[in-house]
Short mmCIF file of C-alpha atoms and ligand atoms in Angstrom, two decimals:
data_model
loop_
_atom_site.label_atom_id
_atom_site.label_comp_id
_atom_site.label_asym_id
_atom_site.label_seq_id
_atom_site.Cartn_x
_atom_site.Cartn_y
_atom_site.Cartn_z
CA UNK A 1 201.37 124.02 -4.55
CA UNK A 2 204.80 125.38 -5.29
CA UNK A 3 207.54 123.08 -4.05
CA UNK A 4 210.27 125.59 -4.97
CA UNK A 5 209.01 127.97 -2.28
CA UNK A 6 209.86 125.43 0.39
CA UNK A 7 213.58 126.08 0.09
CA UNK A 8 213.23 129.87 0.32
CA UNK A 9 211.51 129.60 3.67
CA UNK A 10 213.42 126.54 4.83
CA UNK A 11 212.64 127.14 8.49
CA UNK A 12 208.94 126.46 7.96
CA UNK A 13 209.65 122.80 7.30
CA UNK A 14 212.75 122.52 9.48
CA UNK A 15 213.25 120.14 12.37
CA UNK A 16 214.88 122.17 15.13
CA UNK A 17 217.05 120.66 17.85
CA UNK A 18 217.90 122.78 20.88
CA UNK A 19 221.04 121.95 22.83
CA UNK A 20 223.44 123.46 25.30
CA UNK A 21 227.07 123.05 24.21
CA UNK A 22 228.03 122.77 27.89
CA UNK A 23 226.00 119.60 28.51
CA UNK A 24 225.98 117.93 25.09
CA UNK A 25 229.44 116.39 24.60
CA UNK A 26 232.85 117.02 26.10
CA UNK A 27 235.57 116.77 23.47
CA UNK A 28 238.67 117.73 25.48
CA UNK A 29 238.07 115.71 28.64
CA UNK A 30 237.78 118.59 31.11
CA UNK A 31 234.27 117.65 32.21
CA UNK A 32 232.53 120.47 30.32
CA UNK A 33 230.83 120.02 26.96
CA UNK A 34 232.41 121.99 24.14
CA UNK A 35 232.35 122.75 20.40
CA UNK A 36 234.95 120.06 19.79
CA UNK A 37 232.61 117.45 21.27
CA UNK A 38 229.57 118.87 19.51
CA UNK A 39 231.39 118.77 16.18
CA UNK A 40 232.02 115.07 16.71
CA UNK A 41 228.29 114.49 17.15
CA UNK A 42 227.06 116.43 14.12
CA UNK A 43 226.78 113.14 12.22
CA UNK A 44 224.56 111.78 14.98
CA UNK A 45 222.22 114.75 14.56
CA UNK A 46 222.33 114.45 10.78
CA UNK A 47 221.45 110.76 11.11
CA UNK A 48 218.51 111.63 13.29
CA UNK A 49 217.30 114.00 10.59
CA UNK A 50 217.70 117.31 12.41
CA UNK A 51 217.93 120.21 9.94
CA UNK A 52 218.61 123.14 12.27
CA UNK A 53 220.51 123.21 15.55
CA UNK A 54 219.51 125.89 18.06
CA UNK A 55 222.43 126.62 20.39
CA UNK A 56 221.68 127.88 23.86
CA UNK A 57 224.02 130.73 24.89
CA UNK A 58 227.71 129.83 24.47
CA UNK A 59 229.14 133.33 25.05
CA UNK A 60 231.51 134.25 27.90
CA UNK A 61 229.48 134.39 31.08
CA UNK A 62 229.86 134.10 34.86
CA UNK A 63 227.20 131.42 34.35
CA UNK A 64 224.88 132.53 37.13
CA UNK A 65 221.94 131.95 34.77
CA UNK A 66 223.34 129.13 32.62
CA UNK A 67 224.88 131.53 30.13
CA UNK A 68 221.85 133.81 29.78
CA UNK A 69 224.03 136.37 31.59
CA UNK A 70 226.54 137.48 28.99
CA UNK A 71 229.80 139.41 29.43
CA UNK A 72 230.94 139.46 25.79
CA UNK A 73 228.62 139.19 22.78
CA UNK A 74 231.44 138.65 20.28
CA UNK A 75 233.13 135.60 21.66
CA UNK A 76 232.87 132.00 22.84
CA UNK A 77 233.12 131.02 26.50
CA UNK A 78 236.69 129.65 26.84
CA UNK A 79 235.31 126.59 28.66
CA UNK A 80 233.35 125.70 25.51
CA UNK A 81 236.09 126.39 22.97
CA UNK A 82 237.31 129.17 20.73
CA UNK A 83 235.77 131.21 17.95
CA UNK A 84 237.80 128.95 15.65
CA UNK A 85 236.07 125.87 17.09
CA UNK A 86 232.72 127.57 16.57
CA UNK A 87 233.40 128.28 12.90
CA UNK A 88 234.61 124.71 12.31
CA UNK A 89 231.42 123.38 13.91
CA UNK A 90 229.17 125.58 11.76
CA UNK A 91 231.05 124.48 8.66
CA UNK A 92 230.78 120.77 9.53
CA UNK A 93 227.07 121.20 10.22
CA UNK A 94 226.55 122.97 6.90
CA UNK A 95 228.33 120.16 5.10
CA UNK A 96 225.85 117.70 6.67
CA UNK A 97 222.89 119.84 5.60
CA UNK A 98 222.28 121.38 9.01
CA UNK A 99 221.85 125.09 9.69
CA UNK A 100 222.70 126.63 13.04
CA UNK A 101 220.87 129.34 14.97
CA UNK A 102 221.67 130.63 18.46
CA UNK A 103 220.10 132.41 21.36
CA UNK A 104 220.17 136.20 21.06
CA UNK A 105 219.98 137.45 24.64
CA UNK A 106 219.94 141.23 24.52
CA UNK A 107 217.19 142.20 26.96
CA UNK A 108 219.91 142.29 29.61
CA UNK A 109 223.62 141.69 30.12
CA UNK A 110 225.51 140.16 33.00
CA UNK A 111 226.32 142.56 35.81
CA UNK A 112 229.94 141.62 35.05
CA UNK A 113 229.74 142.96 31.50
CA UNK A 114 232.34 145.72 30.91
CA UNK A 115 229.51 148.00 29.75
CA UNK A 116 227.77 147.72 33.10
CA UNK A 117 231.00 147.99 35.06
CA UNK A 118 231.75 151.23 33.26
CA UNK A 119 228.17 152.46 33.57
CA UNK A 120 227.96 151.98 37.33
CA UNK A 121 231.37 153.47 38.02
CA UNK A 122 230.71 156.93 36.61
CA UNK A 123 227.64 159.01 35.80
CA UNK A 124 229.55 160.41 32.84
CA UNK A 125 230.50 157.02 31.45
CA UNK A 126 229.53 156.63 27.78
CA UNK A 127 227.81 153.41 28.91
CA UNK A 128 225.78 154.97 31.74
CA UNK A 129 222.75 155.40 29.52
CA UNK A 130 223.05 151.84 28.16
CA UNK A 131 221.21 150.77 31.31
CA UNK A 132 218.18 152.12 33.14
CA UNK A 133 218.80 154.12 36.29
CA UNK A 134 216.61 155.85 38.82
CA UNK A 135 217.19 157.71 42.09
CA UNK A 136 214.05 156.20 43.52
CA UNK A 137 211.92 153.21 42.66
CA UNK A 138 209.47 154.75 40.19
CA UNK A 139 205.74 154.58 40.84
CA UNK A 140 205.06 153.48 37.31
CA UNK A 141 206.98 150.74 35.61
CA UNK A 142 206.98 146.99 35.45
CA UNK A 143 205.64 145.20 38.49
CA UNK A 144 205.64 141.55 37.42
CA UNK A 145 208.57 139.37 38.39
CA UNK A 146 210.04 136.66 36.16
CA UNK A 147 211.55 134.78 39.10
CA UNK A 148 209.23 135.52 42.02
CA UNK A 149 210.97 132.96 44.24
CA UNK A 150 214.32 134.76 43.99
CA UNK A 151 213.55 138.43 43.39
CA UNK A 152 211.29 140.84 45.22
CA UNK A 153 211.60 143.89 42.96
CA UNK A 154 212.51 144.90 39.39
CA UNK A 155 214.80 147.61 40.83
CA UNK A 156 218.11 146.98 42.56
CA UNK A 157 220.08 149.57 44.50
CA UNK A 158 223.67 149.83 43.28
CA UNK A 159 226.00 151.32 45.84
CA UNK A 160 228.73 152.15 43.36
CA UNK A 161 226.34 153.87 40.95
CA UNK A 162 224.39 155.59 43.71
CA UNK A 163 221.16 154.75 41.88
CA UNK A 164 218.71 151.93 41.34
CA UNK A 165 218.92 149.95 38.07
CA UNK A 166 216.11 148.07 36.32
CA UNK A 167 216.23 144.30 35.92
CA UNK A 168 213.37 142.14 34.69
CA UNK A 169 215.24 138.89 35.31
CA UNK A 170 217.73 138.23 38.13
CA UNK A 171 219.31 141.21 39.87
CA UNK A 172 222.66 140.19 38.40
CA UNK A 173 221.15 140.80 34.93
CA UNK A 174 220.62 144.56 34.42
CA UNK A 175 218.27 145.42 31.53
CA UNK A 176 219.73 147.17 28.52
CA UNK A 177 218.16 150.51 27.60
CA UNK A 178 216.77 150.03 24.08
CA UNK A 179 215.57 153.64 23.93
CA UNK A 180 219.28 154.47 23.54
CA UNK A 181 220.10 154.39 19.78
CA UNK A 182 223.65 153.28 20.60
CA UNK A 183 222.29 150.15 22.28
CA UNK A 184 220.11 149.40 19.26
CA UNK A 185 223.10 149.93 16.99
CA UNK A 186 225.14 147.49 19.10
CA UNK A 187 222.41 144.82 18.92
CA UNK A 188 222.47 145.17 15.14
CA UNK A 189 226.24 144.75 15.19
CA UNK A 190 225.94 141.56 17.28
CA UNK A 191 223.40 140.12 14.85
CA UNK A 192 225.58 141.07 11.88
CA UNK A 193 228.68 139.55 13.47
CA UNK A 194 227.22 136.08 13.97
CA UNK A 195 225.50 136.03 10.58
CA UNK A 196 228.85 136.87 9.03
CA UNK A 197 230.54 133.85 10.61
CA UNK A 198 227.82 131.39 9.79
CA UNK A 199 224.67 131.56 11.89
CA UNK A 200 221.40 131.15 9.96
CA UNK A 201 219.43 133.19 12.45
CA UNK A 202 218.49 133.52 16.08
CA UNK A 203 216.12 132.35 18.73
CA UNK A 204 215.37 135.72 20.29
CA UNK A 205 215.19 135.49 24.07
CA UNK A 206 212.40 137.22 26.02
CA UNK A 207 211.14 139.40 23.14
CA UNK A 208 208.28 141.13 25.00
CA UNK A 209 210.73 142.19 27.74
CA UNK A 210 213.19 143.38 25.12
CA UNK A 211 210.55 145.64 23.54
CA UNK A 212 209.09 146.80 26.86
CA UNK A 213 209.89 150.42 27.71
CA UNK A 214 207.94 150.69 30.98
CA UNK A 215 210.22 152.08 33.67
CA UNK A 216 212.45 153.87 31.16
CA UNK A 217 212.19 157.65 31.48
CA UNK A 218 213.88 158.50 28.16
CA UNK A 219 211.61 158.48 25.13
CA UNK A 220 212.29 156.29 22.15
CA UNK A 221 212.22 158.00 18.77
CA UNK A 222 211.14 154.75 17.15
CA UNK A 223 208.23 152.60 18.33
CA UNK A 224 209.52 149.29 19.74
CA UNK A 225 207.76 147.19 17.08
CA UNK A 226 209.14 149.44 14.34
CA UNK A 227 212.57 148.79 15.75
CA UNK A 228 211.97 145.00 15.62
CA UNK A 229 210.88 145.54 12.00
CA UNK A 230 214.15 147.36 11.32
CA UNK A 231 216.14 144.58 12.92
CA UNK A 232 214.33 142.06 10.73
CA UNK A 233 215.10 143.95 7.54
CA UNK A 234 218.72 144.38 8.60
CA UNK A 235 218.90 140.60 9.14
CA UNK A 236 217.40 140.02 5.70
CA UNK A 237 219.88 142.38 4.05
CA UNK A 238 222.82 140.62 5.68
CA UNK A 239 221.55 137.09 5.03
CA UNK A 240 218.42 136.65 2.97
CA UNK A 241 217.37 133.27 4.33
CA UNK A 242 218.07 134.01 8.01
CA UNK A 243 215.34 133.42 10.58
CA UNK A 244 214.19 135.07 13.80
CA UNK A 245 212.38 132.69 16.13
CA UNK A 246 210.91 134.51 19.08
CA UNK A 247 210.24 133.56 22.67
CA UNK A 248 206.92 135.34 23.16
CA UNK A 249 204.98 133.72 25.97
CA UNK A 250 201.82 135.85 25.76
CA UNK A 251 198.19 135.30 24.83
CA UNK A 252 197.60 134.49 21.15
CA UNK A 253 196.36 137.95 20.10
CA UNK A 254 199.42 139.57 21.63
CA UNK A 255 201.82 137.03 20.12
CA UNK A 256 200.34 137.78 16.69
CA UNK A 257 201.64 141.38 16.92
CA UNK A 258 205.22 140.11 17.02
CA UNK A 259 204.87 138.58 13.54
CA UNK A 260 204.30 142.10 12.21
CA UNK A 261 201.71 143.29 9.74
CA UNK A 262 200.04 141.31 6.95
CA UNK A 263 203.32 141.04 5.06
CA UNK A 264 204.94 139.45 8.12
CA UNK A 265 207.80 141.88 8.68
CA UNK A 266 208.84 141.21 12.31
CA UNK A 267 209.56 137.72 13.72
CA UNK A 268 209.45 134.82 11.23
CA UNK A 269 208.46 132.34 13.90
CA UNK A 270 207.20 132.26 17.46
CA UNK A 271 207.38 129.35 19.84
CA UNK A 272 203.79 128.30 20.40
CA UNK A 273 203.41 128.46 24.18
CA UNK A 274 199.62 128.61 24.01
CA UNK A 275 199.33 125.33 22.14
CA UNK A 276 202.02 123.80 24.35
CA UNK A 277 200.01 124.54 27.49
CA UNK A 278 196.79 123.27 25.90
CA UNK A 279 198.70 120.07 25.16
CA UNK A 280 199.39 119.56 28.87
CA UNK A 281 195.72 119.85 29.73
CA UNK A 282 194.61 117.65 26.83
CA UNK A 283 197.14 114.97 27.81
CA UNK A 284 196.03 114.89 31.42
CA UNK A 285 192.33 114.82 30.54
CA UNK A 286 192.87 112.34 27.67
CA UNK A 287 190.54 114.67 25.82
CA UNK A 288 191.39 116.63 22.69
CA UNK A 289 189.07 119.48 23.73
CA UNK A 290 191.77 121.83 25.05
CA UNK A 291 193.78 121.41 21.83
CA UNK A 292 190.72 121.99 19.63
CA UNK A 293 189.93 125.11 21.62
CA UNK A 294 193.50 126.38 21.32
CA UNK A 295 193.72 125.63 17.59
CA UNK A 296 190.48 127.52 17.00
CA UNK A 297 191.82 130.50 18.96
CA UNK A 298 195.14 130.48 17.09
CA UNK A 299 195.42 133.61 14.95
CA UNK A 300 196.13 133.19 11.26
CA UNK A 301 199.65 134.19 10.29
CA UNK A 302 201.17 136.08 7.36
CA UNK A 303 202.08 133.80 4.45
CA UNK A 304 205.76 133.61 5.30
CA UNK A 305 205.47 133.10 9.04
CA UNK A 306 205.12 129.96 11.12
CA UNK A 307 204.70 128.57 14.60
CA UNK A 308 207.37 126.50 16.28
CA UNK A 309 205.83 123.66 18.28
CA UNK A 310 207.47 121.85 21.15
CA UNK A 311 206.72 119.40 23.94
CA UNK A 312 209.32 120.41 26.49
CA UNK A 313 212.02 123.04 26.41
CA UNK A 314 214.98 124.06 28.55
CA UNK A 315 212.77 125.89 31.07
CA UNK A 316 210.05 124.62 33.36
CA UNK A 317 206.88 123.47 31.56
CA UNK A 318 205.13 126.77 32.16
CA UNK A 319 201.38 126.46 32.68
CA UNK A 320 200.84 130.16 33.34
CA UNK A 321 198.01 130.41 30.81
CA UNK A 322 195.83 127.75 32.40
CA UNK A 323 193.36 128.61 35.12
CA UNK A 324 194.43 127.80 38.68
CA UNK A 325 192.09 124.78 38.73
CA UNK A 326 193.44 123.51 35.40
CA UNK A 327 197.02 124.01 36.55
CA UNK A 328 196.38 122.02 39.72
CA UNK A 329 194.78 119.31 37.62
CA UNK A 330 197.97 119.05 35.53
CA UNK A 331 200.19 119.20 38.62
CA UNK A 332 198.26 116.34 40.24
CA UNK A 333 198.66 114.13 37.18
CA UNK A 334 202.16 115.03 35.99
CA UNK A 335 204.06 116.37 38.98
CA UNK A 336 202.24 115.94 42.28
CA UNK A 337 205.23 116.49 44.56
CA UNK A 338 206.27 120.04 45.35
CA UNK A 339 209.86 119.41 44.25
CA UNK A 340 208.54 118.67 40.74
CA UNK A 341 206.94 122.10 40.46
CA UNK A 342 208.42 125.55 40.04
CA UNK A 343 207.22 129.06 40.87
CA UNK A 344 203.73 127.59 41.32
CA UNK A 345 203.35 127.94 37.55
CA UNK A 346 205.18 125.05 35.94
CA UNK A 347 206.74 121.58 36.04
CA UNK A 348 210.47 120.99 36.09
CA UNK A 349 210.28 117.50 34.62
CA UNK A 350 210.80 115.94 31.24
CA UNK A 351 207.99 114.10 29.46
CA UNK A 352 208.98 110.41 29.87
CA UNK A 353 209.00 110.54 33.67
CA UNK A 354 205.71 112.46 33.73
CA UNK A 355 204.16 109.70 31.63
CA UNK A 356 205.76 106.98 33.74
CA UNK A 357 207.75 105.73 30.74
CA UNK A 358 204.66 104.70 28.76
CA UNK A 359 206.24 104.31 25.30
CA UNK A 360 202.95 104.36 23.40
CA UNK A 361 201.88 107.58 25.05
CA UNK A 362 205.29 109.24 24.68
CA UNK A 363 205.36 108.44 20.96
CA UNK A 364 201.80 109.68 20.49
CA UNK A 365 202.78 113.04 22.02
CA UNK A 366 205.75 113.51 19.66
CA UNK A 367 203.75 112.35 16.65
CA UNK A 368 201.14 114.94 17.62
CA UNK A 369 203.65 117.78 18.02
CA UNK A 370 205.16 116.95 14.64
CA UNK A 371 201.68 116.92 13.09
CA UNK A 372 200.43 120.27 14.42
CA UNK A 373 200.59 123.38 12.21
CA UNK A 374 204.19 124.63 12.41
CA UNK A 375 207.75 123.34 12.66
CA UNK A 376 208.75 120.94 15.46
CA UNK A 377 211.44 121.79 18.01
CA UNK A 378 213.16 119.02 19.97
CA UNK A 379 215.13 119.57 23.16
CA UNK A 380 218.30 117.44 23.39
CA UNK A 381 217.75 114.02 24.89
CA UNK A 382 214.06 113.92 24.00
CA UNK A 383 214.87 111.52 21.15
CA UNK A 384 216.10 108.91 23.63
CA UNK A 385 213.53 109.60 26.32
CA UNK A 386 215.90 111.19 28.82
CA UNK A 387 214.65 112.08 32.29
CA UNK A 388 215.25 115.12 34.46
CA UNK A 389 217.46 115.15 37.53
CA UNK A 390 215.50 116.80 40.33
CA UNK A 391 218.68 117.16 42.37
CA UNK A 392 219.73 119.96 40.00
CA UNK A 393 218.06 123.11 41.33
CA UNK A 394 215.24 125.02 39.66
CA UNK A 395 214.77 125.07 35.90
CA UNK A 396 218.15 123.39 35.43
CA UNK A 397 216.72 119.98 36.37
CA UNK A 398 216.02 119.25 32.69
CA UNK A 399 219.51 120.31 31.59
CA UNK A 400 221.50 117.26 32.74
CA UNK A 401 224.36 115.98 30.55
CA UNK A 402 223.39 114.05 27.42
CA UNK A 403 223.44 110.26 27.86
CA UNK A 404 225.55 108.78 25.08
CA UNK A 405 226.35 105.34 26.49
CA UNK A 406 226.20 103.21 29.61
CA UNK A 407 229.90 103.91 30.22
CA UNK A 408 231.40 106.21 32.87
CA UNK A 409 229.67 109.60 33.04
CA UNK A 410 227.18 108.40 30.41
CA UNK A 411 229.87 108.73 27.74
CA UNK A 412 229.44 112.48 28.02
CA UNK A 413 233.02 113.06 29.16
CA UNK A 414 236.20 111.13 29.91
CA UNK A 415 236.94 113.38 32.91
CA UNK A 416 236.87 112.11 36.49
CA UNK A 417 233.27 112.03 37.76
CA UNK A 418 233.89 114.88 40.23
CA UNK A 419 234.86 117.14 37.32
CA UNK A 420 231.63 116.66 35.35
CA UNK A 421 230.00 120.08 35.00
CA UNK A 422 226.53 118.99 36.10
CA UNK A 423 225.10 115.91 37.82
CA UNK A 424 224.12 113.10 35.47
CA UNK A 425 220.68 111.50 35.76
CA UNK A 426 220.91 108.60 38.21
CA UNK A 427 219.05 105.41 38.94
CA UNK A 428 218.24 102.05 37.39
CA UNK A 429 215.27 103.26 35.43
CA UNK A 430 216.45 106.58 33.98
CA UNK A 431 220.20 106.59 34.41
CA UNK A 432 222.61 105.97 31.52
CA UNK A 433 222.52 102.18 31.97
CA UNK A 434 218.85 102.21 30.94
CA UNK A 435 218.65 105.26 28.68
CA UNK A 436 221.46 105.98 26.23
CA UNK A 437 222.13 106.64 22.57
CA UNK A 438 224.44 103.69 21.88
CA UNK A 439 221.94 101.08 23.06
CA UNK A 440 219.06 102.69 21.22
CA UNK A 441 221.04 102.85 17.99
CA UNK A 442 221.27 99.04 18.11
CA UNK A 443 217.71 98.35 19.22
CA UNK A 444 215.32 98.29 16.27
CA UNK A 445 212.21 99.49 18.06
CA UNK A 446 213.93 102.10 20.23
CA UNK A 447 212.52 105.58 20.72
CA UNK A 448 215.59 106.95 18.91
CA UNK A 449 214.96 104.89 15.78
CA UNK A 450 211.26 105.67 15.94
CA UNK A 451 212.05 109.39 16.20
CA UNK A 452 214.31 109.16 13.17
CA UNK A 453 211.41 107.65 11.25
CA UNK A 454 209.01 110.32 12.54
CA UNK A 455 211.37 113.08 11.38
CA UNK A 456 211.65 111.46 7.96
CA UNK A 457 207.86 111.29 7.60
CA UNK A 458 207.49 114.88 8.75
CA UNK A 459 210.11 116.11 6.29
CA UNK A 460 208.28 114.27 3.52
CA UNK A 461 205.03 116.00 4.40
CA UNK A 462 205.51 119.74 3.84
CA UNK A 463 201.70 120.05 3.56
CA UNK A 464 201.72 120.30 7.35
CA UNK A 465 203.25 123.72 7.27
CA UNK A 466 202.66 124.97 3.74
CA UNK A 467 199.07 123.82 3.48
CA UNK A 468 195.98 125.19 5.16
CA UNK A 469 194.75 123.18 8.11
CA UNK A 470 191.22 122.32 9.21
CA UNK A 471 189.75 120.29 12.03
CA UNK A 472 187.94 117.12 10.99
CA UNK A 473 184.85 116.68 13.16
CA UNK A 474 184.87 113.35 14.99
CA UNK A 475 182.54 112.32 17.81
CA UNK A 476 185.15 110.69 20.09
CA UNK A 477 186.39 113.24 22.67
CA UNK A 478 189.82 111.58 22.91
CA UNK A 479 190.54 111.92 19.19
CA UNK A 480 192.05 114.89 17.39
CA UNK A 481 191.83 114.76 13.59
CA UNK A 482 193.44 117.41 11.41
CA UNK A 483 193.47 117.82 7.68
CA UNK A 484 195.98 119.74 5.55
CA UNK A 485 195.40 120.87 1.98
CA UNK A 486 198.16 122.26 -0.18
CA UNK A 487 197.42 122.52 -3.89
CA UNK A 488 196.87 118.98 -5.13
CA UNK A 489 198.19 117.45 -1.92
CA UNK A 490 196.18 116.61 1.17
CA UNK A 491 197.10 114.93 4.42
CA UNK A 492 195.20 113.63 7.40
CA UNK A 493 196.69 113.22 10.88
CA UNK A 494 194.73 111.53 13.66
CA UNK A 495 195.71 111.09 17.30
CA UNK A 496 194.07 109.19 20.12
CA UNK A 497 194.88 110.87 23.44
CA UNK A 498 192.99 108.19 25.32
CA UNK A 499 194.24 105.02 26.97
CA UNK A 500 191.55 102.92 25.28
CA UNK A 501 191.71 101.84 21.63
CA UNK A 502 189.18 103.72 19.53
CA UNK A 503 187.65 103.63 16.09
CA UNK A 504 186.44 106.74 14.38
CA UNK A 505 184.58 107.56 11.17
CA UNK A 506 184.22 110.73 9.17
CA UNK A 507 183.42 111.84 5.65
CA UNK A 508 186.16 112.60 3.16
CA UNK A 509 185.63 115.43 0.73
CA UNK A 510 184.05 114.78 -2.67
CA UNK A 511 187.31 115.56 -4.46
CA UNK A 512 189.31 112.97 -2.46
CA UNK A 513 190.06 109.72 -4.25
CA UNK A 514 189.68 106.97 -1.63
CA UNK A 515 191.57 104.38 -3.66
CA UNK A 516 194.69 106.54 -3.56
CA UNK A 517 194.78 106.93 0.24
CA UNK A 518 198.30 106.16 1.50
CA UNK A 519 199.05 104.91 5.01
CA UNK A 520 202.11 106.89 6.13
CA UNK A 521 202.60 106.33 9.86
CA UNK A 522 200.97 104.38 12.69
CA UNK A 523 199.27 101.01 12.98
CA UNK A 524 195.75 99.64 12.59
CA UNK A 525 193.07 99.01 10.02
CA UNK A 526 191.39 101.66 7.97
CA UNK A 527 188.85 101.66 5.19
CA UNK A 528 187.05 104.09 2.92
CA UNK A 529 183.47 103.29 1.92
CA UNK A 530 181.86 104.00 -1.45
CA UNK A 531 180.12 107.03 0.04
CA UNK A 532 183.47 108.50 1.09
CA UNK A 533 183.21 107.57 4.77
CA UNK A 534 186.64 106.81 6.17
CA UNK A 535 186.90 104.55 9.19
CA UNK A 536 190.16 104.42 11.13
CA UNK A 537 191.21 102.19 14.01
CA UNK A 538 193.52 103.64 16.61
CA UNK A 539 195.42 101.75 19.29
CA UNK A 540 195.58 103.08 22.85
CA UNK A 541 197.43 106.37 22.44
CA UNK A 542 197.48 105.62 18.72
CA UNK A 543 198.52 107.93 15.91
CA UNK A 544 197.84 107.70 12.17
CA UNK A 545 199.13 109.79 9.31
CA UNK A 546 197.57 109.47 5.84
CA UNK A 547 198.13 111.15 2.54
CA UNK A 548 194.96 111.69 0.54
CA UNK A 549 195.05 112.20 -3.18
CA UNK A 550 192.64 114.84 -4.36
MG1 MG B 1 235.40 120.28 27.44
#
């Protein structure tokens, strides 16, 4: 065990918190969240124990895809503030011990981006080749659609250009041509710019699409993964401790490629979509089997790489890796009505509503996510048990304004209600009167205060990400028991996914010293017999964390 290593690769033991500046806190009273408001809430996030904020896109944008359609990579959307406000925010966060990363969305631009406007207007434009054009829809090329409900093709005819252009996302988001060295140079410049003014890294949007060259006729003199490797080393030269966290929603073996070779020279982290989808199935079945299966299938990573684990994120809860029967099983239990589902592949709900507000079960799920191999990622509002607003269309249902108090507009903004940028969650049960930060700060047993404690325990247990993990065999199907060993430190985390209390027994290892077993988190009796058999009681949806002394 080498505790000094933990600060070099800080992101392995970080607690990430994803938020959208637009919906987090309005500081200037115009109804739209902004950097001024966010800066005022940095102390709230520091109090919670967050160590890295992940900002969703805050760049100038026509906002037809919630900011994932960018018109200027070197600026801040005027509605959210100025570059000056951004720098002040990053500095305040750093003072409170919080790093900041942001979405890097360079698979595509907005159709309104000056590069695209120039490209479409003239075949001789220097930007023409920054995008992908074709006189006809090519026979070969990508044929899967990201938004099958909205788009019918990956190619869109552009009257002004007199050609089709390629888009993997919406047709107002033309794909950039990464076979063009000038485009790759520009992406490097964007990365360098934000590192220079304070970002500690990026959550890289849609990485497999970014590296995909299907449909592009020009050849690329560098293999796409070699280019990602180059980008990583550029990042490291500019800021040694910076991180790249990738959105790579593929099967495990394919995701592994994006971490690079044995030395781990591409992405530092990948969001663990496979484990996330197994979680859905395990929850619904109240059976740890799907998680055990997924953990066993999880590829081993280079030494300085890690998974990022999450419960819910800003998109629908995609279940695209489950079989059709499994997906329907999850839909029936967690989102039976059609309006709760999206694209036939996911759920557009947050966790508390899906679990009918069952506090024990909600807490078990977060304890579990924090105890799985990797770093946990929270999505804003999860710490107070916020709900979705199904009246907001599509994936945006989970992106309602943060609920700060039971005051007007949930304390999110002082603007008139009609000016609030997005509908607030309504109703007696989930609206701001029932779910808000201020009330939960006062209430001792609130989810917020529990989450603060969970984060503290997780931060104190770096074994979970620096150690090697192993499954502890237990006979009860509802129980998942994991062990971590890191030098002289060992930890044991046990979760009961079932609605019935359960007691389980297993053998400790000969080197463990039973008398030194420390009870870290959770409730119930436990004992260790002379022969090294440990017996642990778990409540319904119970969770237990122990530290074992070897
Ligand atoms: Mg504002």
